[in-house]
CSV table of C-alpha atoms in Angstrom, one decimal:
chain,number,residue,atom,x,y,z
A,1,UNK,CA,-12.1,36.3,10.1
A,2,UNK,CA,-8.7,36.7,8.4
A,3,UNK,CA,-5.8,34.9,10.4
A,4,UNK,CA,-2.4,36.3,9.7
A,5,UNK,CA,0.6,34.1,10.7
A,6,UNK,CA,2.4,31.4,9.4
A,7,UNK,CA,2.0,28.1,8.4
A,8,UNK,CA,3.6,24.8,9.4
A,9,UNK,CA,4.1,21.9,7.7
A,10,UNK,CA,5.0,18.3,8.5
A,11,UNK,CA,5.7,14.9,7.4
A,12,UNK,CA,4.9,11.8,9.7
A,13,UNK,CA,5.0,7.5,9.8
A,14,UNK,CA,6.6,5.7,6.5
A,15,UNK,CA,7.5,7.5,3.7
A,16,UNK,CA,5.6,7.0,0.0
A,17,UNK,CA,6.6,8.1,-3.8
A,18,UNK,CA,3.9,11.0,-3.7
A,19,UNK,CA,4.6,12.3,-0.2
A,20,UNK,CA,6.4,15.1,-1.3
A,21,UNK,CA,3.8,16.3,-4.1
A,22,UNK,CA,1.3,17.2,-1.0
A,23,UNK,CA,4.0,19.0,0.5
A,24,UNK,CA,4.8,21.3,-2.7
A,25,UNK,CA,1.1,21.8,-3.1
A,26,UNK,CA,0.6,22.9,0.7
A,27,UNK,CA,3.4,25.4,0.7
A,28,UNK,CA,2.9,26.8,-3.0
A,29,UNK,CA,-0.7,27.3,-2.2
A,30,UNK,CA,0.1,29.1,1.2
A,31,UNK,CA,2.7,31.4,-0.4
A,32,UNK,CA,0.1,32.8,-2.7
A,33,UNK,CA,-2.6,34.1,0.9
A,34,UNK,CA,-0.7,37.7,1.8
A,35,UNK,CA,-1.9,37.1,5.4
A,36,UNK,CA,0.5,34.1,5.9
A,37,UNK,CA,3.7,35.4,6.6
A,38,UNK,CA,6.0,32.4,6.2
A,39,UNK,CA,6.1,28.8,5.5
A,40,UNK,CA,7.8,26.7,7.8
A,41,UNK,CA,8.5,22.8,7.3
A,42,UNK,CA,8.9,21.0,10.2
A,43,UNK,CA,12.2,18.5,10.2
A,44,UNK,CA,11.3,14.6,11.3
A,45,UNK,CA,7.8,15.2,11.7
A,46,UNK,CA,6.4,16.4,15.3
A,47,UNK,CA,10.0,15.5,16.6
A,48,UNK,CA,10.8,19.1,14.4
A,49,UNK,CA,8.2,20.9,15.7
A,50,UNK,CA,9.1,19.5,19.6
A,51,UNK,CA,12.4,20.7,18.9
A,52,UNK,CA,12.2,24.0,16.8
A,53,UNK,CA,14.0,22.3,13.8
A,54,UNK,CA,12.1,24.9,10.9
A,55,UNK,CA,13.0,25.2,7.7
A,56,UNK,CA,12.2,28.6,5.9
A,57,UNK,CA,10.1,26.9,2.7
A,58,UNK,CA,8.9,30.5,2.1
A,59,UNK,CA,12.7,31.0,1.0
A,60,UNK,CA,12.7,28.1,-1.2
A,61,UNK,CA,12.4,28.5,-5.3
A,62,UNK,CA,9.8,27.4,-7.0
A,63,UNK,CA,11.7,25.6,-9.1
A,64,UNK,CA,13.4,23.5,-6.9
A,65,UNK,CA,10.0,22.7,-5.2
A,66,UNK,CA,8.5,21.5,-8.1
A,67,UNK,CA,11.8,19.2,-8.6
A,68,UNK,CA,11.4,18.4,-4.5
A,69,UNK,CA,7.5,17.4,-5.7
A,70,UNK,CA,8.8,15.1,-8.1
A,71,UNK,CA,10.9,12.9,-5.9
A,72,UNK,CA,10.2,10.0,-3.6
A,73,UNK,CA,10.5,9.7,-0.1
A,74,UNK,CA,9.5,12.6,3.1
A,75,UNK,CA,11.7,15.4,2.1
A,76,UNK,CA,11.2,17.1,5.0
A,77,UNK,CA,12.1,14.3,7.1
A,78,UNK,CA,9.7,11.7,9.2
A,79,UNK,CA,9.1,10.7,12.5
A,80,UNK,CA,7.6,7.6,14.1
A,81,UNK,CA,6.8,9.4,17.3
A,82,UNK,CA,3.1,8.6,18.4
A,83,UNK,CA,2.8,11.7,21.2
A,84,UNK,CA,0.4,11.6,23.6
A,85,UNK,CA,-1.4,14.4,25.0
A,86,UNK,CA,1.4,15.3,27.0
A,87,UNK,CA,3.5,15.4,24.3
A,88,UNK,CA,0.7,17.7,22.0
A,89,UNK,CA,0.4,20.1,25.1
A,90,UNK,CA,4.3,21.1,24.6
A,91,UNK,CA,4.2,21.6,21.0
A,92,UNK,CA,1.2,23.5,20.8
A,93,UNK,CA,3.0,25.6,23.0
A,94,UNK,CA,6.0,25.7,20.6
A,95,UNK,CA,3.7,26.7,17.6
A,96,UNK,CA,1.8,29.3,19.8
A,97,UNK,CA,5.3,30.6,20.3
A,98,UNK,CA,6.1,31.0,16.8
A,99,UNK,CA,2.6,32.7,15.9
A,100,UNK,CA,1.8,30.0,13.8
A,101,UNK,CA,-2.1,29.7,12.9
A,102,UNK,CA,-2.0,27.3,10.6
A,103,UNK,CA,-0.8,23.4,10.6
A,104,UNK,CA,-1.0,20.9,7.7
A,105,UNK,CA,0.3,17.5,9.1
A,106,UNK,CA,1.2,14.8,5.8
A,107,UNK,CA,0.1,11.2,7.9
A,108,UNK,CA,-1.9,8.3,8.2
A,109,UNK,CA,-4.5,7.8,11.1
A,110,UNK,CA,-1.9,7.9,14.1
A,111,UNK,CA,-0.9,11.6,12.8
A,112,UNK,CA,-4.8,12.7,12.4
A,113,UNK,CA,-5.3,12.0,16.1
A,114,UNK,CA,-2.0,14.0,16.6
A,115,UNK,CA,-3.9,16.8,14.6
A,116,UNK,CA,-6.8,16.6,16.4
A,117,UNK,CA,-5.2,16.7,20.0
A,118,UNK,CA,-2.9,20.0,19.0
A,119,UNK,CA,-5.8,21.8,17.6
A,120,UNK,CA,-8.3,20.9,20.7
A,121,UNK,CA,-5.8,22.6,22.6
A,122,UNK,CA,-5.7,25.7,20.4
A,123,UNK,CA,-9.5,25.7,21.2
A,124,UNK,CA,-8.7,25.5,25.3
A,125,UNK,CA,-6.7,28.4,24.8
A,126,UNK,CA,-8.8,30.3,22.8
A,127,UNK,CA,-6.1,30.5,20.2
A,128,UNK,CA,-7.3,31.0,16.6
A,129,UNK,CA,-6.1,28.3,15.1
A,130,UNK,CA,-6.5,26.2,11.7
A,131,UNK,CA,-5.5,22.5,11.7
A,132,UNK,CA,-5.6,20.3,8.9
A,133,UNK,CA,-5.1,16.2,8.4
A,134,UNK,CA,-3.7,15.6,4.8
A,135,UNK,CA,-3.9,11.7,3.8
A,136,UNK,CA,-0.8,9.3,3.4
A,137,UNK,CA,-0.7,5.7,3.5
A,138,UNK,CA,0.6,3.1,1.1
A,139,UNK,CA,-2.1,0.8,3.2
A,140,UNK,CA,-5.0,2.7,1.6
A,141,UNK,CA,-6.8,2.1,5.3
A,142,UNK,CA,-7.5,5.4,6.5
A,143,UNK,CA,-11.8,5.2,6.5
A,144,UNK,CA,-14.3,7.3,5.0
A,145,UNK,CA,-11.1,7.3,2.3
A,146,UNK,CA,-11.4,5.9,-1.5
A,147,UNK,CA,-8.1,5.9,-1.5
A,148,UNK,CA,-5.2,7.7,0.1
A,149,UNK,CA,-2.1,9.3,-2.0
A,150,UNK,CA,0.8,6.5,-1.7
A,151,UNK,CA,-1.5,3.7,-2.3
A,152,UNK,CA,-1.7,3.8,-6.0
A,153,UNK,CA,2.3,4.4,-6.8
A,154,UNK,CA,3.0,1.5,-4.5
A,155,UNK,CA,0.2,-1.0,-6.2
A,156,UNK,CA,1.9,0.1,-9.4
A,157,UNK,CA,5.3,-1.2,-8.1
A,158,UNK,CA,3.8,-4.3,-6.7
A,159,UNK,CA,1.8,-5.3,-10.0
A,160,UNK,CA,4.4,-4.3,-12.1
A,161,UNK,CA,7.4,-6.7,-9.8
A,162,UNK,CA,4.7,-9.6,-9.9
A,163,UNK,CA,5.3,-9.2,-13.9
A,164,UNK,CA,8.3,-9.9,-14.0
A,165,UNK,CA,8.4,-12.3,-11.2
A,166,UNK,CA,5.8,-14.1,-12.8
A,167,UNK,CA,7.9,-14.4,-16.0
A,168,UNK,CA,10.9,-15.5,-14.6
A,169,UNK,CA,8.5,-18.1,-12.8
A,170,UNK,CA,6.9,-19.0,-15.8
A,171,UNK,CA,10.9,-19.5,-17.6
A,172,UNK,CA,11.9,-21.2,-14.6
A,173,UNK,CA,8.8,-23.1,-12.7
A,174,UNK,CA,8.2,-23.6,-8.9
A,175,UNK,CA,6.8,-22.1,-6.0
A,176,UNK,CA,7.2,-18.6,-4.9
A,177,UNK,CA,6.3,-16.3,-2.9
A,178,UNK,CA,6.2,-12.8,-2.0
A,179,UNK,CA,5.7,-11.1,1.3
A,180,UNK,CA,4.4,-7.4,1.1
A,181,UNK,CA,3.7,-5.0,3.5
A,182,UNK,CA,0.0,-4.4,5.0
A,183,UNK,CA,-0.4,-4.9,8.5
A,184,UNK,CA,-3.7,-5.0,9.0
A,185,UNK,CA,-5.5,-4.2,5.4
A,186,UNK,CA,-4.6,-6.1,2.3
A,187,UNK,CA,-5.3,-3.7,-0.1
A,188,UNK,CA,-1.2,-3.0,-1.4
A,189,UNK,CA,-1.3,-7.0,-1.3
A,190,UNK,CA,-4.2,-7.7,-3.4
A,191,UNK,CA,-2.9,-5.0,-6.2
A,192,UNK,CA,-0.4,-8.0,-7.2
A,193,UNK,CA,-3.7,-9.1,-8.8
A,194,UNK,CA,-2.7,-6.5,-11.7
A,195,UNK,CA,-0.1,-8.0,-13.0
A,196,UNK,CA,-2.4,-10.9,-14.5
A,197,UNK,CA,-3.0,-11.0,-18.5
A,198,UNK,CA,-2.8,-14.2,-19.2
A,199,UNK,CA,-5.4,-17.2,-17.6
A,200,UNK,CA,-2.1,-19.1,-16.2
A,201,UNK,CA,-0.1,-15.8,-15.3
A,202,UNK,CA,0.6,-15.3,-11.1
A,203,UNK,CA,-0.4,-14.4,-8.3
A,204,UNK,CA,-2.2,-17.3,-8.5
A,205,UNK,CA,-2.6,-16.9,-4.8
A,206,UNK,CA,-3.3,-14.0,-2.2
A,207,UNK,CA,-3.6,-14.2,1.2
A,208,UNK,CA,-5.0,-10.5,3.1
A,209,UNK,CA,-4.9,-9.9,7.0
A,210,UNK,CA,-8.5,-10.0,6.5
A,211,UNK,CA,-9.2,-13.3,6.4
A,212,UNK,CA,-8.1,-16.2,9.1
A,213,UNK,CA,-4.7,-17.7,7.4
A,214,UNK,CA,-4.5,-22.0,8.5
A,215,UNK,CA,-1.1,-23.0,7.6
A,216,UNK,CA,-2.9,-27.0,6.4
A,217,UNK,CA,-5.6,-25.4,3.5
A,218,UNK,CA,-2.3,-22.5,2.5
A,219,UNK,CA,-0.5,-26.1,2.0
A,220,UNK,CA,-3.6,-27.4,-0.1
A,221,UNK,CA,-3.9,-24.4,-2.0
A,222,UNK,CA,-0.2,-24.2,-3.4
A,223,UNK,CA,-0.6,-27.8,-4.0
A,224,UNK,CA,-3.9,-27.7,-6.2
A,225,UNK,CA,-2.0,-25.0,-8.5
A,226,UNK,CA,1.3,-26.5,-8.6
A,227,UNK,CA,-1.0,-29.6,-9.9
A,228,UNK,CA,-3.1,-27.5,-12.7
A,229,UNK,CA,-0.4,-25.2,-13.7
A,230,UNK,CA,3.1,-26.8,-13.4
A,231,UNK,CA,4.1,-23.6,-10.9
A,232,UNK,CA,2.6,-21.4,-8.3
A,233,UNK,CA,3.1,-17.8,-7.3
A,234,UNK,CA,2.0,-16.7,-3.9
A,235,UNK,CA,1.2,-13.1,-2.8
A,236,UNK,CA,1.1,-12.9,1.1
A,237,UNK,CA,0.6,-9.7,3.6
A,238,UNK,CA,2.8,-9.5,6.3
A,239,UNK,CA,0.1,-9.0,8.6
A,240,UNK,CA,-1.3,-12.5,7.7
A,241,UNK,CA,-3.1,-13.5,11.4
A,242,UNK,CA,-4.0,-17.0,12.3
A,243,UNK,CA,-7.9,-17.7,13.2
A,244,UNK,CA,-7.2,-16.4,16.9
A,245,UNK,CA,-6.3,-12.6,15.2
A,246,UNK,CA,-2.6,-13.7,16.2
A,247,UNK,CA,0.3,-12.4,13.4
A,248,UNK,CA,1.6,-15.8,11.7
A,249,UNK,CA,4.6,-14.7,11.9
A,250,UNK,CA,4.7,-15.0,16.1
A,251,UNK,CA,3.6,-18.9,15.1
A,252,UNK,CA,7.0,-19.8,12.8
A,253,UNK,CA,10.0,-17.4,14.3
A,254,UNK,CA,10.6,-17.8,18.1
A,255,UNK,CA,11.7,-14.0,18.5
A,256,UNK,CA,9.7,-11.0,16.5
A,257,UNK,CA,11.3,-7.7,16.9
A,258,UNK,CA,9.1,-4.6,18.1
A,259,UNK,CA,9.2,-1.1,16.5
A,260,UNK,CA,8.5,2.4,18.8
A,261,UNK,CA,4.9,1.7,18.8
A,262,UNK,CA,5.4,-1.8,20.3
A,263,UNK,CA,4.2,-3.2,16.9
A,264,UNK,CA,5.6,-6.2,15.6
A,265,UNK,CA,8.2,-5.5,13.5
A,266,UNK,CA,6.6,-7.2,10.1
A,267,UNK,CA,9.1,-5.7,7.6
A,268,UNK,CA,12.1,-6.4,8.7
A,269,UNK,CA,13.1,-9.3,7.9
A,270,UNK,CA,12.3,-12.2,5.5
A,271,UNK,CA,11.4,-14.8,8.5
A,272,UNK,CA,7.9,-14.9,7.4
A,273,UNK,CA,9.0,-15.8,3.8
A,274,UNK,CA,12.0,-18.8,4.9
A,275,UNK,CA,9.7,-20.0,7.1
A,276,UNK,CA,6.7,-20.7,4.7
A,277,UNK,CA,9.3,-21.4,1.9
A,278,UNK,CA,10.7,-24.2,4.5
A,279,UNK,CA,7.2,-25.6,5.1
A,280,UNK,CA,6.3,-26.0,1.1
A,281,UNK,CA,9.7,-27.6,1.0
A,282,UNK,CA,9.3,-30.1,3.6
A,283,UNK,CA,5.4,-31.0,3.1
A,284,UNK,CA,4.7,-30.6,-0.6
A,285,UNK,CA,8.0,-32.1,-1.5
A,286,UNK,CA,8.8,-29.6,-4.5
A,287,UNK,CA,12.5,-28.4,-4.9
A,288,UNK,CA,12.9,-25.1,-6.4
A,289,UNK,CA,10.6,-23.0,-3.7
A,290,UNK,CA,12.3,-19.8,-3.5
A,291,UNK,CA,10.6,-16.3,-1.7
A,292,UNK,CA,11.4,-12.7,-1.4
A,293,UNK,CA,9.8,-9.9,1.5
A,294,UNK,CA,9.2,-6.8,-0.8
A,295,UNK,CA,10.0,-4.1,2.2
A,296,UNK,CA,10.7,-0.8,2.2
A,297,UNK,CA,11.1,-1.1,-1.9
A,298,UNK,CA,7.6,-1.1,-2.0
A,299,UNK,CA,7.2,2.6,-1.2
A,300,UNK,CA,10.0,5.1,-2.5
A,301,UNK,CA,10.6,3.3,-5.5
A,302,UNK,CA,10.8,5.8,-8.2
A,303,UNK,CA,10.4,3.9,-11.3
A,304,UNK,CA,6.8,3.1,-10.6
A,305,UNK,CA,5.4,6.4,-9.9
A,306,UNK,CA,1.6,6.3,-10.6
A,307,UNK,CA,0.5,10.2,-12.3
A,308,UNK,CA,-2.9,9.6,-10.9
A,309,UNK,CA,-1.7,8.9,-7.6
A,310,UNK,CA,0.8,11.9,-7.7
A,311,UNK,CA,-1.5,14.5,-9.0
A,312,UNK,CA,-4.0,13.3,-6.4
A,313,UNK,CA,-1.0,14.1,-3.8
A,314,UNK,CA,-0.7,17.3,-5.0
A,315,UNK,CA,-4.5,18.5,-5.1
A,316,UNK,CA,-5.1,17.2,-1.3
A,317,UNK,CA,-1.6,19.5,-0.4
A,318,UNK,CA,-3.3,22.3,-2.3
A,319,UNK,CA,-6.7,21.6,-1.0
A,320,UNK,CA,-5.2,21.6,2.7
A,321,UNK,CA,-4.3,25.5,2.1
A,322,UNK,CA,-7.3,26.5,0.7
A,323,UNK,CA,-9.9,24.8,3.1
A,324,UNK,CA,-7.5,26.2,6.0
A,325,UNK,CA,-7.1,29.8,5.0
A,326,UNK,CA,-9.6,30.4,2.4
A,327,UNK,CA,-12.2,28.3,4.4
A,328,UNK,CA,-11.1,29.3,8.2
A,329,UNK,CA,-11.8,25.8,8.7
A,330,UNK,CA,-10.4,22.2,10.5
A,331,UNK,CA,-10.4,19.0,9.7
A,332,UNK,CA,-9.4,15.9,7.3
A,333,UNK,CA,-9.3,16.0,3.6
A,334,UNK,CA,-11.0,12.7,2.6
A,335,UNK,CA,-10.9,11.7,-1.4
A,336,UNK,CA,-14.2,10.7,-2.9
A,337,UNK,CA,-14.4,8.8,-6.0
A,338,UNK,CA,-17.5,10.1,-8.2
A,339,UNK,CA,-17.2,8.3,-11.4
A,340,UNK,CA,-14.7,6.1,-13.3
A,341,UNK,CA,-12.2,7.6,-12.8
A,342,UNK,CA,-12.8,11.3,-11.2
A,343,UNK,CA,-12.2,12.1,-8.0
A,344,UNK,CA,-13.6,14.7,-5.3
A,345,UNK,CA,-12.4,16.2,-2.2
A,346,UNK,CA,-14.3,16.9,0.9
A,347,UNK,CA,-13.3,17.9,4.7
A,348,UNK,CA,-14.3,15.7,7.7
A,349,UNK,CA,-14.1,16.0,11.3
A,350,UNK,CA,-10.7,14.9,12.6
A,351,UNK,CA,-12.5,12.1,15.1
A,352,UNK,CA,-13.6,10.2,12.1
A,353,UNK,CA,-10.3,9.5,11.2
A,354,UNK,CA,-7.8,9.3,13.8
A,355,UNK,CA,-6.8,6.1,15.4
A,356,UNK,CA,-9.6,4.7,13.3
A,357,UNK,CA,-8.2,1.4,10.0
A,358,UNK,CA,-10.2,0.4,7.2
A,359,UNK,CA,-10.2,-2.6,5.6
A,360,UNK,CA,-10.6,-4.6,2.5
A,361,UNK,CA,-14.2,-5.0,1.8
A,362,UNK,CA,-15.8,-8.0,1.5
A,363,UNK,CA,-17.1,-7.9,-1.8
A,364,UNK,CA,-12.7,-7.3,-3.2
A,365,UNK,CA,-12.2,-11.5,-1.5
A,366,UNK,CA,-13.0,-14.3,-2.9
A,367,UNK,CA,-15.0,-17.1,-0.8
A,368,UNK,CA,-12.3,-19.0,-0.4
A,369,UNK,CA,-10.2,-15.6,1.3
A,370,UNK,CA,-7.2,-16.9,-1.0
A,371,UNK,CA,-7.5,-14.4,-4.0
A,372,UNK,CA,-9.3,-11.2,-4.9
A,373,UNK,CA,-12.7,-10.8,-7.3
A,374,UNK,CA,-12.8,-8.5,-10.1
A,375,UNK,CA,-14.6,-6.2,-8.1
A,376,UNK,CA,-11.2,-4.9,-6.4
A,377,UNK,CA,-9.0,-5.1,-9.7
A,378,UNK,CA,-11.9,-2.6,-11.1
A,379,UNK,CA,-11.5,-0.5,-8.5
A,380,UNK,CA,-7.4,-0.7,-8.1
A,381,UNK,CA,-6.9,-0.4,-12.0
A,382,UNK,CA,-6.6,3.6,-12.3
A,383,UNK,CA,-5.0,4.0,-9.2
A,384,UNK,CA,-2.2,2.3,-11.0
A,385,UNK,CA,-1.6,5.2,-13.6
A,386,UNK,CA,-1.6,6.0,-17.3
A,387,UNK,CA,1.4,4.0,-19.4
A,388,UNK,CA,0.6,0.7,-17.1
A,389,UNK,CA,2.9,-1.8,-19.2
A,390,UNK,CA,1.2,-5.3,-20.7
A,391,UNK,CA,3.9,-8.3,-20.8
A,392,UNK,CA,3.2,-10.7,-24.0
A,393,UNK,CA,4.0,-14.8,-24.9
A,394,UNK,CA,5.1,-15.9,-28.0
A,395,UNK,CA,1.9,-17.1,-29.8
A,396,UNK,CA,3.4,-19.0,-32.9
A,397,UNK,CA,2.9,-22.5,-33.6
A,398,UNK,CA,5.2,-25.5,-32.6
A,399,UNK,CA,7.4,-27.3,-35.5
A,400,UNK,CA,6.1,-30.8,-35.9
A,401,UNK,CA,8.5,-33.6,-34.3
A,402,UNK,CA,10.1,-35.7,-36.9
A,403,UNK,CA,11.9,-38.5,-34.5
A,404,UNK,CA,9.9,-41.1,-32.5
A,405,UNK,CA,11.1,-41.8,-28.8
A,406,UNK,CA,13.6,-43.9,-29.9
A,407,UNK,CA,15.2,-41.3,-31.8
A,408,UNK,CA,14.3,-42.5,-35.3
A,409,UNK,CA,13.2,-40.6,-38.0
A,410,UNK,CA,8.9,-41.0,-38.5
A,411,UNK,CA,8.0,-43.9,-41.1
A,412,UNK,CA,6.2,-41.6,-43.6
């Protein structure tokens, strides 16, 4: 059966460098299917939708799109609005109004369950009705997923800021460390694992919300590399939990900010950072400790665009059209690696996803839960992108010393 209306399209949660590739390839793909009869984009996510904020895409040149495509960040707007099903029940009625048949929502797992709950109530009302989940997460944790579209641009900028920080390090030893985003999956944490060439080069520490962080053997651990390589670089997830599953960061601050969802608010701030920068200080007795929270850098950052990760973007945009109107079918498009590196895409049941976090496997940590194995930088490394740059060290010889210690020439 051939549904004729139009199509709606929206952009939810934290923003990401590819975000708007998925976009361009939803509503190009749409504009070609004569039985959709405009392309609306949703401003701020459901909040749009709620609130009859369209924008006419169908009006939009294809030229400008493609530029649109190219840049970072949710063009149409986001939203951090988790509805309920109260809150799905009135904007299904909002679509219904506006004949729209089909709905592509850009999102991580929280806006998969926001799909599902619209389109079960398309199905109460016997409204014919396509709805489609397209990935997003700089978290990489949405399951039955590879990967998710965000992910790899983000890694990119992560691996490639450990570079430099672990040259300036290396110039300029000490301790320091960097707090990067990943509440509950350490996957954008463990990419600062990339950035190694060298056998001295940093992170020479990573710590993932997936294993139990004890502030004592974190101590050890930065002392035992400050000892073997005069300096020590420390990657750390902001969702770092203590062996009761409680955030560290509730342990060292005595007030933690909340966001909408009644989540700690982990990114912030840099109290996570001082207060482990305070505790090397005090315990290990080392001077120059310094430490930086990456934040929202981490995921608009257009320097560090990975072209896997944005053609990726683009293909599950397009694929969202074509499983929705060329398919008549619902769902969430999952990416499927099949070789090194090829990727497939398939469509799963919206329950499989929604509400639903993956994690870092066990096979990407070390025993020790303090660094990652080859196994993950293997799996990370084309994620990353073409043109990933290699830092060298001066390789030549030293000059031979011709004064003793007491500043006289050697006797020959």
């Amino acid at each position: 059966m051939e549904l004729k209306g139009k199509v709606v399209i929206a952009q939810g949660g934290g923003p990401t460098s590819v975000i708007n590739q998925s976009l361009v390839g939803a509503v190009l793909e749409s504009r070609k299917f004569p039985q959709v009869t405009r392309v609306y984009g949703a401003l701020n996510g459901v909040e749009g939708i709620m609130n009859e904020r369209f924008m006419d895409l169908t009006r939009e040149t294809t030229h400008n799109l493609e530029r649109v495509a190219a840049t970072p960040a949710s063009a149409l707007l986001s939203t951090r609005v988790k509805p309920d099903f109260s809150y799905c029940k009135e904007m299904f009625k909002v679509l219904k109004a506006h004949d729209v048949r089909y709905f592509f929502y850009i999102g991580g797992n929280d806006s998969a369950d926001t799909v599902r709950i619209v389109n079960e109530q398309a199905v109460q009302q016997d409204y014919e009705f396509r709805a489609i989940h397209i990935p997003k997460t700089i978290d990489n944790d949405l399951v039955l997923n590879d990967h998710t579209p965000g992910y790899g641009s983000a890694a990119r900028f992560v691996s490639t800021a450990f570079m430099g920080l672990n040259l300036d390090n290396r110039a300029l030893v000490g301790v320091y460390i960097a707090v990067i985003m990943g509440r509950n999956a350490g996957f954008l944490t463990a990419s600062a694992a990339l950035a190694r060439k060298y056998p001295d080069d940093g992170p020479h520490l990573i710590y993932l919300p997936e294993r139990a962080f004890d502030i004592d053997q974190f101590l050890l651990d930065v002392k035992d590399a400050y000892a073997k390589y005069g300096r020590c670089i420390v990657a750390i997830s902001e969702g770092i939990k203590d062996k009761y599953g409680k955030p560290l960061i509730t342990n060292l601050v005595d007030t933690v900010e909340k966001d909408a969802h009644g989540n700690l608010q982990l990114s912030g701030s840099g109290s996570l950072g001082d207060s482990l920068t305070a505790l090397v200080k005090e315990k290990l007795n080392i001077d120059r400790v310094r430490s930086d929270t990456l934040g929202y850098t981490q995921r608009n950052f257009i320097g560090a665009i990975s072209d896997v990760d944005s053609n990726e973007a683009r293909e599950v945009g397009e694929k969202a059209a074509h499983f929705a109107i060329w398919d008549n079918v619902d769902g969430s498009i999952v990416i499927e690696r099949t070789g090194y590196y090829s990727v497939n895409y398939k469509l799963v049941d919206l329950s499989l996803i929604a509400g639903k976090t993956r994690f870092m496997p066990d096979e990407f940590i070390t025993p020790e839960g303090n660094n990652v194995t080859d196994a993950f930088k293997y799996y990370a490394r084309p994620l990353v992108g073409s043109g990933f740059p290699q830092p060298s060290q001066l390789r030549a010889p030293m000059a031979p010393k011709i004064l003793d210690i007491h500043g006289q020439p050697f006797h020959s």
